[in-house]
mmCIF file of C-alpha atoms in Angstrom:
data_model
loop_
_atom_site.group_PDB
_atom_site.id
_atom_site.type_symbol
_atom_site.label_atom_id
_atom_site.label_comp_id
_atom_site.label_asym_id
_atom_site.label_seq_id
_atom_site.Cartn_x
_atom_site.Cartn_y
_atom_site.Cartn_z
ATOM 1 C CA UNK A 1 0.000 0.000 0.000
ATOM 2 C CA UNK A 2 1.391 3.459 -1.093
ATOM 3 C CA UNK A 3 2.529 5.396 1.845
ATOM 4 C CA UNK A 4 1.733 8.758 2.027
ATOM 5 C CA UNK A 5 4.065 11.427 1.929
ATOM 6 C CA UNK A 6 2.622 13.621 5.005
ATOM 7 C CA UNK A 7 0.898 12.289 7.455
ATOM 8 C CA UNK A 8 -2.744 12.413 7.293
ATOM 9 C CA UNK A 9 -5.066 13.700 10.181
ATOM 10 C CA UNK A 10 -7.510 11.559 10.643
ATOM 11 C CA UNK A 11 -10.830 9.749 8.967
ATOM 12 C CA UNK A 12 -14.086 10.372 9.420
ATOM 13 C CA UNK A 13 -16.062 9.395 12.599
ATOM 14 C CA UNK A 14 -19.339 8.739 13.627
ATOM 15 C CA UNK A 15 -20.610 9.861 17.043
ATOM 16 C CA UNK A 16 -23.237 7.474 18.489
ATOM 17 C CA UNK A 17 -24.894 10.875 19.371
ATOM 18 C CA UNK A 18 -25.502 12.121 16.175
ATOM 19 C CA UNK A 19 -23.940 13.248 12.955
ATOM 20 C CA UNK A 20 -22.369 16.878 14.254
ATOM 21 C CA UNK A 21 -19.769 15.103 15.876
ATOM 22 C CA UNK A 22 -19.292 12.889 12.768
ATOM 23 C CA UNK A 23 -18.925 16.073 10.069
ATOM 24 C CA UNK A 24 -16.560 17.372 12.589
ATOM 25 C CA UNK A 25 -13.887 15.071 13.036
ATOM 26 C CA UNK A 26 -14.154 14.243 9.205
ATOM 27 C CA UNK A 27 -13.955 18.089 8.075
ATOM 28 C CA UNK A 28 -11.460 18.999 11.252
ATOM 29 C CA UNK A 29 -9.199 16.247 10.386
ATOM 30 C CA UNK A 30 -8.747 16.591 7.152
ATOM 31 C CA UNK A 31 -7.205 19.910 6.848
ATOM 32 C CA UNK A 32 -3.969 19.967 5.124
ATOM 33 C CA UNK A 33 -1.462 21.911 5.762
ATOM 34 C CA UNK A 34 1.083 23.452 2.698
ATOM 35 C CA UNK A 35 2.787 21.248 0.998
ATOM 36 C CA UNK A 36 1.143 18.170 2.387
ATOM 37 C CA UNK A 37 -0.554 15.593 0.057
ATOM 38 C CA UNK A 38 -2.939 13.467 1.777
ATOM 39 C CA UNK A 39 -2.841 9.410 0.611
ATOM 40 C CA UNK A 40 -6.134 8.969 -0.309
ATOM 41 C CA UNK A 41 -5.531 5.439 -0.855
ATOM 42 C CA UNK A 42 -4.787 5.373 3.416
ATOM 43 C CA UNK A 43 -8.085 6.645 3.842
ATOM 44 C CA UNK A 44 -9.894 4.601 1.923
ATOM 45 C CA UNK A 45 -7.937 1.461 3.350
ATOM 46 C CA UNK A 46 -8.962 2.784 6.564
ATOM 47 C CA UNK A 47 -12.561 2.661 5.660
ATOM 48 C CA UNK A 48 -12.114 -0.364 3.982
ATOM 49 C CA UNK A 49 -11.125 -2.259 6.916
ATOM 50 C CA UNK A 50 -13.261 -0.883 9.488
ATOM 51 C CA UNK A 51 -16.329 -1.775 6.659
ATOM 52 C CA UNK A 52 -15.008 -5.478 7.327
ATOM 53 C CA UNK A 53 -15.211 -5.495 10.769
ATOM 54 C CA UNK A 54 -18.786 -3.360 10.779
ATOM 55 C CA UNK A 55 -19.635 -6.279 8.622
ATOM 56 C CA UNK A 56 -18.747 -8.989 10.567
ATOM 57 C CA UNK A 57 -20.466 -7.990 13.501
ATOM 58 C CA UNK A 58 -23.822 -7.458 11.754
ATOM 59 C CA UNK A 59 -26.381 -9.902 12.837
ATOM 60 C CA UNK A 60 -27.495 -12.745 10.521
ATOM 61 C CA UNK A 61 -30.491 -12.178 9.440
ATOM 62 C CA UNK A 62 -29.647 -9.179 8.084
ATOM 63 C CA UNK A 63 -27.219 -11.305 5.732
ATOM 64 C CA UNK A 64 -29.787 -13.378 4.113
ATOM 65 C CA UNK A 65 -30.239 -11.324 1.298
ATOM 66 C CA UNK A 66 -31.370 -12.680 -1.578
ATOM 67 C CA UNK A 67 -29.931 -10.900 -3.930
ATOM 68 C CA UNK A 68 -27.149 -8.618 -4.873
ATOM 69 C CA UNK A 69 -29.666 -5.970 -5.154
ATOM 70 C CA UNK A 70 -30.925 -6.608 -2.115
ATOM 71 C CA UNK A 71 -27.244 -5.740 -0.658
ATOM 72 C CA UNK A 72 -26.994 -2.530 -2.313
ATOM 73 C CA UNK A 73 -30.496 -1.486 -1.356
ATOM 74 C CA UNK A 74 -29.200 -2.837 2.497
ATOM 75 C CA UNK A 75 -26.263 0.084 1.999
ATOM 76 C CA UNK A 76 -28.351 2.553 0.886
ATOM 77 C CA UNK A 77 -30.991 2.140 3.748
ATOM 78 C CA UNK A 78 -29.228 0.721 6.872
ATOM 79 C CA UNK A 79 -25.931 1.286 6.778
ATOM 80 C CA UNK A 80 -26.420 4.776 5.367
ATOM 81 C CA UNK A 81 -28.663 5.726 8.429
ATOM 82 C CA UNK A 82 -26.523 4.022 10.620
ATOM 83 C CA UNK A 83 -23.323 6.210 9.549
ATOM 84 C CA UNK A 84 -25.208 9.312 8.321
ATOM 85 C CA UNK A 85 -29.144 9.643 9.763
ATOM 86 C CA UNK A 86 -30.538 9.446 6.288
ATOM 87 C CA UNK A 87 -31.067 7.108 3.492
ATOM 88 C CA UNK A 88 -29.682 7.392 0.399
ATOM 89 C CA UNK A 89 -31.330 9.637 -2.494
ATOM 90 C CA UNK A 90 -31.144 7.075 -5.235
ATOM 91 C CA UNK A 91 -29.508 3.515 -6.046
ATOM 92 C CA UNK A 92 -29.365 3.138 -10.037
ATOM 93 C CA UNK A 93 -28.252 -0.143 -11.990
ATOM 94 C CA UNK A 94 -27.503 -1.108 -14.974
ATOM 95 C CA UNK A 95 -28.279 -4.947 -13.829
ATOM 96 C CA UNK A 96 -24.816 -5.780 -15.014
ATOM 97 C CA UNK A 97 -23.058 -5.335 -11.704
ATOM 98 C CA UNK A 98 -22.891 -1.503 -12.012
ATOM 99 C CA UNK A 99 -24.872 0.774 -9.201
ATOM 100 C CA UNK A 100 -24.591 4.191 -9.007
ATOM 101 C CA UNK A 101 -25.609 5.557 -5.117
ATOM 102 C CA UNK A 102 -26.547 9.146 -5.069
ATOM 103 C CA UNK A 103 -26.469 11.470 -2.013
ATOM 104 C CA UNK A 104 -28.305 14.417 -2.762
ATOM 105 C CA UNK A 105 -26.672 16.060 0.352
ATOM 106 C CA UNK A 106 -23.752 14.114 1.778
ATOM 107 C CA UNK A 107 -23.506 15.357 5.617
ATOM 108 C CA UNK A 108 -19.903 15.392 5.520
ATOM 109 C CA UNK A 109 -19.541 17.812 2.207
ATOM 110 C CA UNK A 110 -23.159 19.547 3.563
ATOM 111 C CA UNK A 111 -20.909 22.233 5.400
ATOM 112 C CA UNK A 112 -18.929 22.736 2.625
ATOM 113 C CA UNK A 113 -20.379 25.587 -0.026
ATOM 114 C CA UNK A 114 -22.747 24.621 -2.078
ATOM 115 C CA UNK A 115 -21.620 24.357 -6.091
ATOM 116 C CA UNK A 116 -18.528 24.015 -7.461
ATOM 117 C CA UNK A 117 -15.683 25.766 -5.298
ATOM 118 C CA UNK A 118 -14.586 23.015 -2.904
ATOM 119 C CA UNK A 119 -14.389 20.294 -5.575
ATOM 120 C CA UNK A 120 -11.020 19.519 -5.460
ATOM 121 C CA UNK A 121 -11.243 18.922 -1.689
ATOM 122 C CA UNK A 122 -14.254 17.020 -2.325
ATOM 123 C CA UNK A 123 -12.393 13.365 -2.757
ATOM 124 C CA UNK A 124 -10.554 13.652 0.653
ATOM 125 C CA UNK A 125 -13.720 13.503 2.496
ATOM 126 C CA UNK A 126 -15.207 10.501 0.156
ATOM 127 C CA UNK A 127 -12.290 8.474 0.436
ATOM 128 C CA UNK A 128 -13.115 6.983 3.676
ATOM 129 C CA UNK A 129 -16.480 6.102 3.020
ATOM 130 C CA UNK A 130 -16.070 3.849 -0.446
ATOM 131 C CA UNK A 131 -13.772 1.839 1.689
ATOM 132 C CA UNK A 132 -16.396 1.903 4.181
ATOM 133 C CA UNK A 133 -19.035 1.014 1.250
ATOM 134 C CA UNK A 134 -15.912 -1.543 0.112
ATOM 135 C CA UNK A 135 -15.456 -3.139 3.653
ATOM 136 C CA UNK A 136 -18.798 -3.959 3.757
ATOM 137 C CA UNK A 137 -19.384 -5.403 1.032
ATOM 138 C CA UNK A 138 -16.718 -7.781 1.047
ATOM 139 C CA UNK A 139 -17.609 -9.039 4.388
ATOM 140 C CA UNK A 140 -21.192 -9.397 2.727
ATOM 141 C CA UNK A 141 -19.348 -11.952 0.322
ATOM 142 C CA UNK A 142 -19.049 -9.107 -2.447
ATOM 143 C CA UNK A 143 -15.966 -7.987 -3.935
ATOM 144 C CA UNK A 144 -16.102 -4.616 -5.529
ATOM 145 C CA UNK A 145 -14.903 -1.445 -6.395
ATOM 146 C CA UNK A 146 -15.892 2.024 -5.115
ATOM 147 C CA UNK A 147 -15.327 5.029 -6.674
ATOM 148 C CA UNK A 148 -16.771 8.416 -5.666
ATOM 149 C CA UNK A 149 -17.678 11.718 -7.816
ATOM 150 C CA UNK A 150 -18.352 14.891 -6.993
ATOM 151 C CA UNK A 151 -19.998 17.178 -9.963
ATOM 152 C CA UNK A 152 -20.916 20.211 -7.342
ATOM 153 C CA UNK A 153 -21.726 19.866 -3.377
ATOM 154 C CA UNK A 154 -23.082 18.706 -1.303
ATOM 155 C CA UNK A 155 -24.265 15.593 -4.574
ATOM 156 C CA UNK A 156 -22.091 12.797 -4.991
ATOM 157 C CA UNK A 157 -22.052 9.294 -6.307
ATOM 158 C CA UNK A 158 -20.893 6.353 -5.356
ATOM 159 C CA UNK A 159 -20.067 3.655 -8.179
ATOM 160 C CA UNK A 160 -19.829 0.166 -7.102
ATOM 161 C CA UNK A 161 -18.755 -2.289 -9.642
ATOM 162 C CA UNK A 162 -19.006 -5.767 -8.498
ATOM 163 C CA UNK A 163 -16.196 -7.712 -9.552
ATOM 164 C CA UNK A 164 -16.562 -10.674 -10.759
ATOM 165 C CA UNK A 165 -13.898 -13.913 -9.886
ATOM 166 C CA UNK B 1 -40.745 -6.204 18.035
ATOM 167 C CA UNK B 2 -42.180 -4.705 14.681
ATOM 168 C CA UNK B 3 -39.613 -4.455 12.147
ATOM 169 C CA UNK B 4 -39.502 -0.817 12.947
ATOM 170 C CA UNK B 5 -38.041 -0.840 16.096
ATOM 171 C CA UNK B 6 -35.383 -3.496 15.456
ATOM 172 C CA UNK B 7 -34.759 -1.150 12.550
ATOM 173 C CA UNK B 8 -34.103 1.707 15.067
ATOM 174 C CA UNK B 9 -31.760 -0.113 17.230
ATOM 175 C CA UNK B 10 -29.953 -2.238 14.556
ATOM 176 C CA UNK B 11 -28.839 1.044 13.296
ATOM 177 C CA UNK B 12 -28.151 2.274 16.871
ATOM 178 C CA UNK B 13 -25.671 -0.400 17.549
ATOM 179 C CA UNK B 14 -24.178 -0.420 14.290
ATOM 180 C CA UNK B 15 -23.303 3.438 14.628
ATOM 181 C CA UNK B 16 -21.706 3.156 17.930
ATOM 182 C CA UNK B 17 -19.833 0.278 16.731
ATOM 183 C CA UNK B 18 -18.626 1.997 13.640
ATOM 184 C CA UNK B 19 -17.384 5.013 15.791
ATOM 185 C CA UNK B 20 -15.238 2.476 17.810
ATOM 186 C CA UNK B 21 -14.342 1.284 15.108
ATOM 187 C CA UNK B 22 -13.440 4.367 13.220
ATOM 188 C CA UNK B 23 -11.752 5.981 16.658
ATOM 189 C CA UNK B 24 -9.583 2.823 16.377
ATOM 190 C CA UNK B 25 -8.659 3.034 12.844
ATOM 191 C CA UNK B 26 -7.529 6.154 13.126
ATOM 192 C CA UNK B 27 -5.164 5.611 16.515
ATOM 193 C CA UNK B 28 -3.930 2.353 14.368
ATOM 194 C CA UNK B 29 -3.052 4.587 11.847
ATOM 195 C CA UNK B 30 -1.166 7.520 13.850
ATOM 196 C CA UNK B 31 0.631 4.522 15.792
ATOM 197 C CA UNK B 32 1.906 3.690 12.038
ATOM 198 C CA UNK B 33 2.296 7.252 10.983
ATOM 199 C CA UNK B 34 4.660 8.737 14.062
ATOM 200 C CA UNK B 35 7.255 6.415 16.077
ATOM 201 C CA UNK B 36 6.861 6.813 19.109
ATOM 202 C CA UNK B 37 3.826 7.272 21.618
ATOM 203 C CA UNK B 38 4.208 10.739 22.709
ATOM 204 C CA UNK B 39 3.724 12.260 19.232
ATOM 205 C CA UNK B 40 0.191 9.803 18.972
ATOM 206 C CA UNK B 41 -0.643 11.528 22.333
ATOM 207 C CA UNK B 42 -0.045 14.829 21.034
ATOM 208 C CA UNK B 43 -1.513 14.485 18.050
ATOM 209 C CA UNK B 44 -4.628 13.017 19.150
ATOM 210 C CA UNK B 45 -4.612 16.165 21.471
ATOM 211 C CA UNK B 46 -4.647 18.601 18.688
ATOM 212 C CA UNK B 47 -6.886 16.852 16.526
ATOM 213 C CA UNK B 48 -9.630 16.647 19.500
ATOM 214 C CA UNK B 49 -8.760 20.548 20.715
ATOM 215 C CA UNK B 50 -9.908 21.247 16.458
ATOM 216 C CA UNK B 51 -13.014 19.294 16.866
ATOM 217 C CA UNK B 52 -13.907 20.889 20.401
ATOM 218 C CA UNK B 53 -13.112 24.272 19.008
ATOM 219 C CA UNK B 54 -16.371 23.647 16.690
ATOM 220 C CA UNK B 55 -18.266 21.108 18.931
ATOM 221 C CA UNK B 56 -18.972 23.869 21.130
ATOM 222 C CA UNK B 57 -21.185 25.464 18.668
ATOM 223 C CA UNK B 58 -23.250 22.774 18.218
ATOM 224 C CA UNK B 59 -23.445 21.588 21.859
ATOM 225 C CA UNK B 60 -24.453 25.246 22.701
ATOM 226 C CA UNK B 61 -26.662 25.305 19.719
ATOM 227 C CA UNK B 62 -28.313 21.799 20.527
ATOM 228 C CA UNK B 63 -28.022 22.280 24.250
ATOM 229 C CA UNK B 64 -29.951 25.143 25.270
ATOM 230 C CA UNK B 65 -28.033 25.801 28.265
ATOM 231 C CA UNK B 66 -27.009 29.149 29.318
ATOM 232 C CA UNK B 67 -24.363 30.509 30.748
ATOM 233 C CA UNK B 68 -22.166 28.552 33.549
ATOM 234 C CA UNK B 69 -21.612 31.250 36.366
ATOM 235 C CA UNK B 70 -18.959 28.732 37.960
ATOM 236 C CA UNK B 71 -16.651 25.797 37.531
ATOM 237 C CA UNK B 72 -18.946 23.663 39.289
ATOM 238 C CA UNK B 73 -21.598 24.553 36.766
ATOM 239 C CA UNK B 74 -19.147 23.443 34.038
ATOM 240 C CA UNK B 75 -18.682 20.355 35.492
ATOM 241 C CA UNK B 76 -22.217 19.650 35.661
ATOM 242 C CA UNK B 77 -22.538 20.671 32.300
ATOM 243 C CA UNK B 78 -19.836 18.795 31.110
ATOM 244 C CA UNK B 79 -20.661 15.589 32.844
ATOM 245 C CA UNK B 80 -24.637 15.292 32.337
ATOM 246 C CA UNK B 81 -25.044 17.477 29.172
ATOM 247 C CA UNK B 82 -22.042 17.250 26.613
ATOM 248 C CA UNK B 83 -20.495 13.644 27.367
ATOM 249 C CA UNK B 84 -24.351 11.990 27.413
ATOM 250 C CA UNK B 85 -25.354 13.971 23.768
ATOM 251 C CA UNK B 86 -22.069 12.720 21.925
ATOM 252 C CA UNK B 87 -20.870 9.482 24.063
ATOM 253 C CA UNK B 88 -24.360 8.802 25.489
ATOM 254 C CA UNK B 89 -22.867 8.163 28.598
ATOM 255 C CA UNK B 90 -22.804 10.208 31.900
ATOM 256 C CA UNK B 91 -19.862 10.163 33.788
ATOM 257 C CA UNK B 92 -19.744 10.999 37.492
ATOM 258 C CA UNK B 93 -18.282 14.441 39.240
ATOM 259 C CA UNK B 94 -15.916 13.343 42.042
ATOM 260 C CA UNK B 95 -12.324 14.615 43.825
ATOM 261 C CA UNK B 96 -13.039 18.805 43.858
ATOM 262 C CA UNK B 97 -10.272 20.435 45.013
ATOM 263 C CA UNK B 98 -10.589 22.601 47.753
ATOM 264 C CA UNK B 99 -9.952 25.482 46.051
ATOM 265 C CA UNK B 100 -12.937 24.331 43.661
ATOM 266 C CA UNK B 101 -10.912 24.254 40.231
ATOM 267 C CA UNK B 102 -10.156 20.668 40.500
ATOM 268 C CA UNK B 103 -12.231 17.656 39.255
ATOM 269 C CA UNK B 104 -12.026 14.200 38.292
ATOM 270 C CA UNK B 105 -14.714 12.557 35.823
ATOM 271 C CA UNK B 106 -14.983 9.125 36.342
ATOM 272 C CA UNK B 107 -16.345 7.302 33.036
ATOM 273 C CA UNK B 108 -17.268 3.737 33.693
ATOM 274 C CA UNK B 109 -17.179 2.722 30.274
ATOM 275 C CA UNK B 110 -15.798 4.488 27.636
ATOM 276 C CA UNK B 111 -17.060 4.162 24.035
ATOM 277 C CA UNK B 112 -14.163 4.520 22.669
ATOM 278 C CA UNK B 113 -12.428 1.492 23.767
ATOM 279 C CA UNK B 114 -14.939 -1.070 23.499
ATOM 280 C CA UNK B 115 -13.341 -4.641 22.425
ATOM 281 C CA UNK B 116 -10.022 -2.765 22.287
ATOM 282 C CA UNK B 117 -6.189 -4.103 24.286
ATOM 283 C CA UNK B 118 -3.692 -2.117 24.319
ATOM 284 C CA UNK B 119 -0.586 -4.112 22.825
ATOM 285 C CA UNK B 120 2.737 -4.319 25.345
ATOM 286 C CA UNK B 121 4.445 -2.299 22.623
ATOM 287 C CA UNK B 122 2.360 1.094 22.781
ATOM 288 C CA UNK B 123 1.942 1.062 26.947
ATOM 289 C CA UNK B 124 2.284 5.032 27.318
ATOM 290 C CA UNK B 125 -0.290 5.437 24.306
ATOM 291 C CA UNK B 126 -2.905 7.439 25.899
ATOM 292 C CA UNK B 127 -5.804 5.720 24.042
ATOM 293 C CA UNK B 128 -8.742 8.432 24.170
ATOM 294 C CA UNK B 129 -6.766 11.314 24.315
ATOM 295 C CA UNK B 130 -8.843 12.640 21.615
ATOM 296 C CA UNK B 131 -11.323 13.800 24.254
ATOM 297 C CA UNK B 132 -8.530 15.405 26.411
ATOM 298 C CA UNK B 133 -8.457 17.706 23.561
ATOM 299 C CA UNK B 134 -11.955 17.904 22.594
ATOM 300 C CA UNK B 135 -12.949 19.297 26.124
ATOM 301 C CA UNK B 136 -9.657 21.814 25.886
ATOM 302 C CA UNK B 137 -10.865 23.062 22.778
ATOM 303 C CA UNK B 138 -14.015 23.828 23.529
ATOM 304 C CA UNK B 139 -13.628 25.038 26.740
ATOM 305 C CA UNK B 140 -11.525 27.890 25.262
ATOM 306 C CA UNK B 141 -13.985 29.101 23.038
ATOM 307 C CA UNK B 142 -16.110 29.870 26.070
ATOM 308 C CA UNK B 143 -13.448 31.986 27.470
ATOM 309 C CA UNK B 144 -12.163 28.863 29.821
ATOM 310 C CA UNK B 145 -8.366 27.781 29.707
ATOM 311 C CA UNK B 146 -8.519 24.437 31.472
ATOM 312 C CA UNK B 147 -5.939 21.441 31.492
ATOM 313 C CA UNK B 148 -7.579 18.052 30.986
ATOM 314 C CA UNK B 149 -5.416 14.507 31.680
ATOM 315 C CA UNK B 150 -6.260 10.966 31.811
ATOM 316 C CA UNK B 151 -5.055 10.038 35.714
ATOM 317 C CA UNK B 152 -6.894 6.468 35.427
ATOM 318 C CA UNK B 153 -7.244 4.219 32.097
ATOM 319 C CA UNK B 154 -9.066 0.545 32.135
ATOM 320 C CA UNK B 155 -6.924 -0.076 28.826
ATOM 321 C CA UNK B 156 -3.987 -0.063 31.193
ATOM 322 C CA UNK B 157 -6.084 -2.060 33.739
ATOM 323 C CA UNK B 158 -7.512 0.584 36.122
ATOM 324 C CA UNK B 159 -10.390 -0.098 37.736
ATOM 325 C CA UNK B 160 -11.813 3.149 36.174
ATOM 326 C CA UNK B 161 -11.242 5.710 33.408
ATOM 327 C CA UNK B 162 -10.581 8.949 35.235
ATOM 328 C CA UNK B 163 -10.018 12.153 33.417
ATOM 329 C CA UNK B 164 -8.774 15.178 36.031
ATOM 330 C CA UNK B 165 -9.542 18.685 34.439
ATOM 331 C CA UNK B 166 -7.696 21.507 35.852
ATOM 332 C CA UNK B 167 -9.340 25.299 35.475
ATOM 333 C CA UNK B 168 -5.972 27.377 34.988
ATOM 334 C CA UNK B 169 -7.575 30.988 34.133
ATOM 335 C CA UNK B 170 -10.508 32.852 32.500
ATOM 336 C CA UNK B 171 -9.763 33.619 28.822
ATOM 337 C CA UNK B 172 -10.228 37.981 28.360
ATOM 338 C CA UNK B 173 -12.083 38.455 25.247
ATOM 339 C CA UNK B 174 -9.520 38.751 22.729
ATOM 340 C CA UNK B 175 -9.876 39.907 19.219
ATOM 341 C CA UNK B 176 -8.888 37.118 16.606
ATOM 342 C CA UNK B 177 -5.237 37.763 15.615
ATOM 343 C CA UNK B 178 -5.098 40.534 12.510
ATOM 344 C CA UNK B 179 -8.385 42.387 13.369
ATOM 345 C CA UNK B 180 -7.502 45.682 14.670
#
């Protein structure tokens, strides 16, 4: 795994209180100082691995999905409230392993303004939360990738592509 | 249970669990990051006096409560108020100085360090410093300098966490730095 070249603050948090504390430690920690390039990749393997463990402790029932559809609509319901007190806006497929999760207002860009002048900070606060989205799934028996894009705050989509073995 | 309510608690427990979780992560990573435990202690520190810096606005703005005319207050405050809306748990007041800017809170389970051991390697890692920091920070921003230290730690096998927090003056309203 690449290391970074600074180190990196911190990843986003969740406070069993509510989602304040959450946006806070994400947005706080992730301030850069000059000259500093934050590893993305550490982030997201951050995520990633605390999505395994989340995963792992979830209780069975809630694993006998069906379907792979039923999985994806799981992350956009449950786990999405769990982490962020709201469901996601909209879960699109292209029933070829493709799903596109939109967040109409994703709490931890929501304090950010609204448009297009944060953009290119935009992927330092996503990072943690496809390998959240990436942890999850895997532990779920799904291996995929997780991408995120950011056309203007607070939107963004998350593309999962399932891989195949 | 209707599938409503397990709903509600399902998501509950998985949100407290992914903020262990997450808390963990991110010591993991700052054990990786800087060599040696002080610097994780520090750091943590300064990352929890940015949050409580802006915590403070939403605890006042979620809060409702006014203004504390005392340390005691603060305490209170502290104790019942801020620790049970973002830990959901109420720690317990205990060892005033008698000068009255001494405390101790006594948490009897922390929710940061559920399911977590400290390895033999990292034993002056102050675990939840984060909150140290947290409590600094947003003390200051209502005109409080205060010094906050873990004196206790289960993760080193206390019988308690204890966190002693030291009033050291009254902050004079300052103008930010460059305003004239």
């Amino acid at each position: 795994m690449p290391l970074h070249t600074k180190k990196p603050r911190s990843p986003t948090s969740v406070s069993p209180g509510g989602s304040p504390g959450a946006i806070l430690l994400g947005q706080t920690c992730l301030h850069q100082g000059p000259g500093q390039k934050t590893s993305l990749s550490v982030l997201e393997g951050m995520g990633f691995r605390v999505g395994q463990a989340l995963g792992e402790r979830l209780p069975q029932e809630t694993l006998a999905f069906r379907e792979e559809l039923d999985v994806l609509k799981f992350l956009c319901k449950d786990l999405w409230v769990a982490v962020f007190q709201k469901q996601m806006d909209s879960l699109r497929t292209n029933h070829q392993g493709t799903y596109v999760l939109q967040d109409n207002s994703f709490p931890l860009l929501i304090r950010m303004a609204s448009g297009p002048q944060y953009l290119e900070e935009a992927p330092k606060f996503l990072a943690f939360t496809c390998g959240l989205l990436r942890g999850t799934l895997s532990t779920l028996g799904i291996k995929s990738l997780v991408t995120a894009s950011v056309a203007s705050l607070p939107t963004c989509k998350f593309q999962v592509v399932i891989q195949k073995t | 249970m209707s599938r409503q309510a397990n709903r509600g608690t399902e998501s509950k427990k998985m949100s407290s669990e992914l903020f262990t979780l997450t808390y963990g992560a991110l010591v993991t990573q700052l054990c990786k990051d800087y060599e040696n435990d002080e610097d994780v202690n520090k750091q943590l520190d300064k990352m929890g006096y940015n949050i409580g810096v802006r915590l403070i606005e939403d605890f006042l703005a979620r809060s409702n409560v006014g203004r504390c005319h005392d340390f005691r207050e603060t305490a209170d405050v502290i104790a019942k108020v801020a620790f049970k809306m973002y830990l959901g748990i109420t720690p317990s007041i205990t060892n005033w100085s008698p000068a009255g800017d001494e405390f101790s809170l006594i948490l009897e389970n922390n929710p940061l360090v559920d399911f977590v051991e400290l390895p033999d390697n990292h034993s002056s890692l102050i675990y939840s410093n984060l909150l140290c920091g947290v409590l600094r920070g947003a003390l200051e921003m209502v005109q409080m300098a205060v010094e906050a230290k873990f004196v206790q730690d289960t993760l080193k096998g206390d019988g308690v966490t204890e966190i002693r927090m030291r009033f050291i003056r009254r902050i004079e309203d300052n103008l930010p730095a460059g305003e004239e």
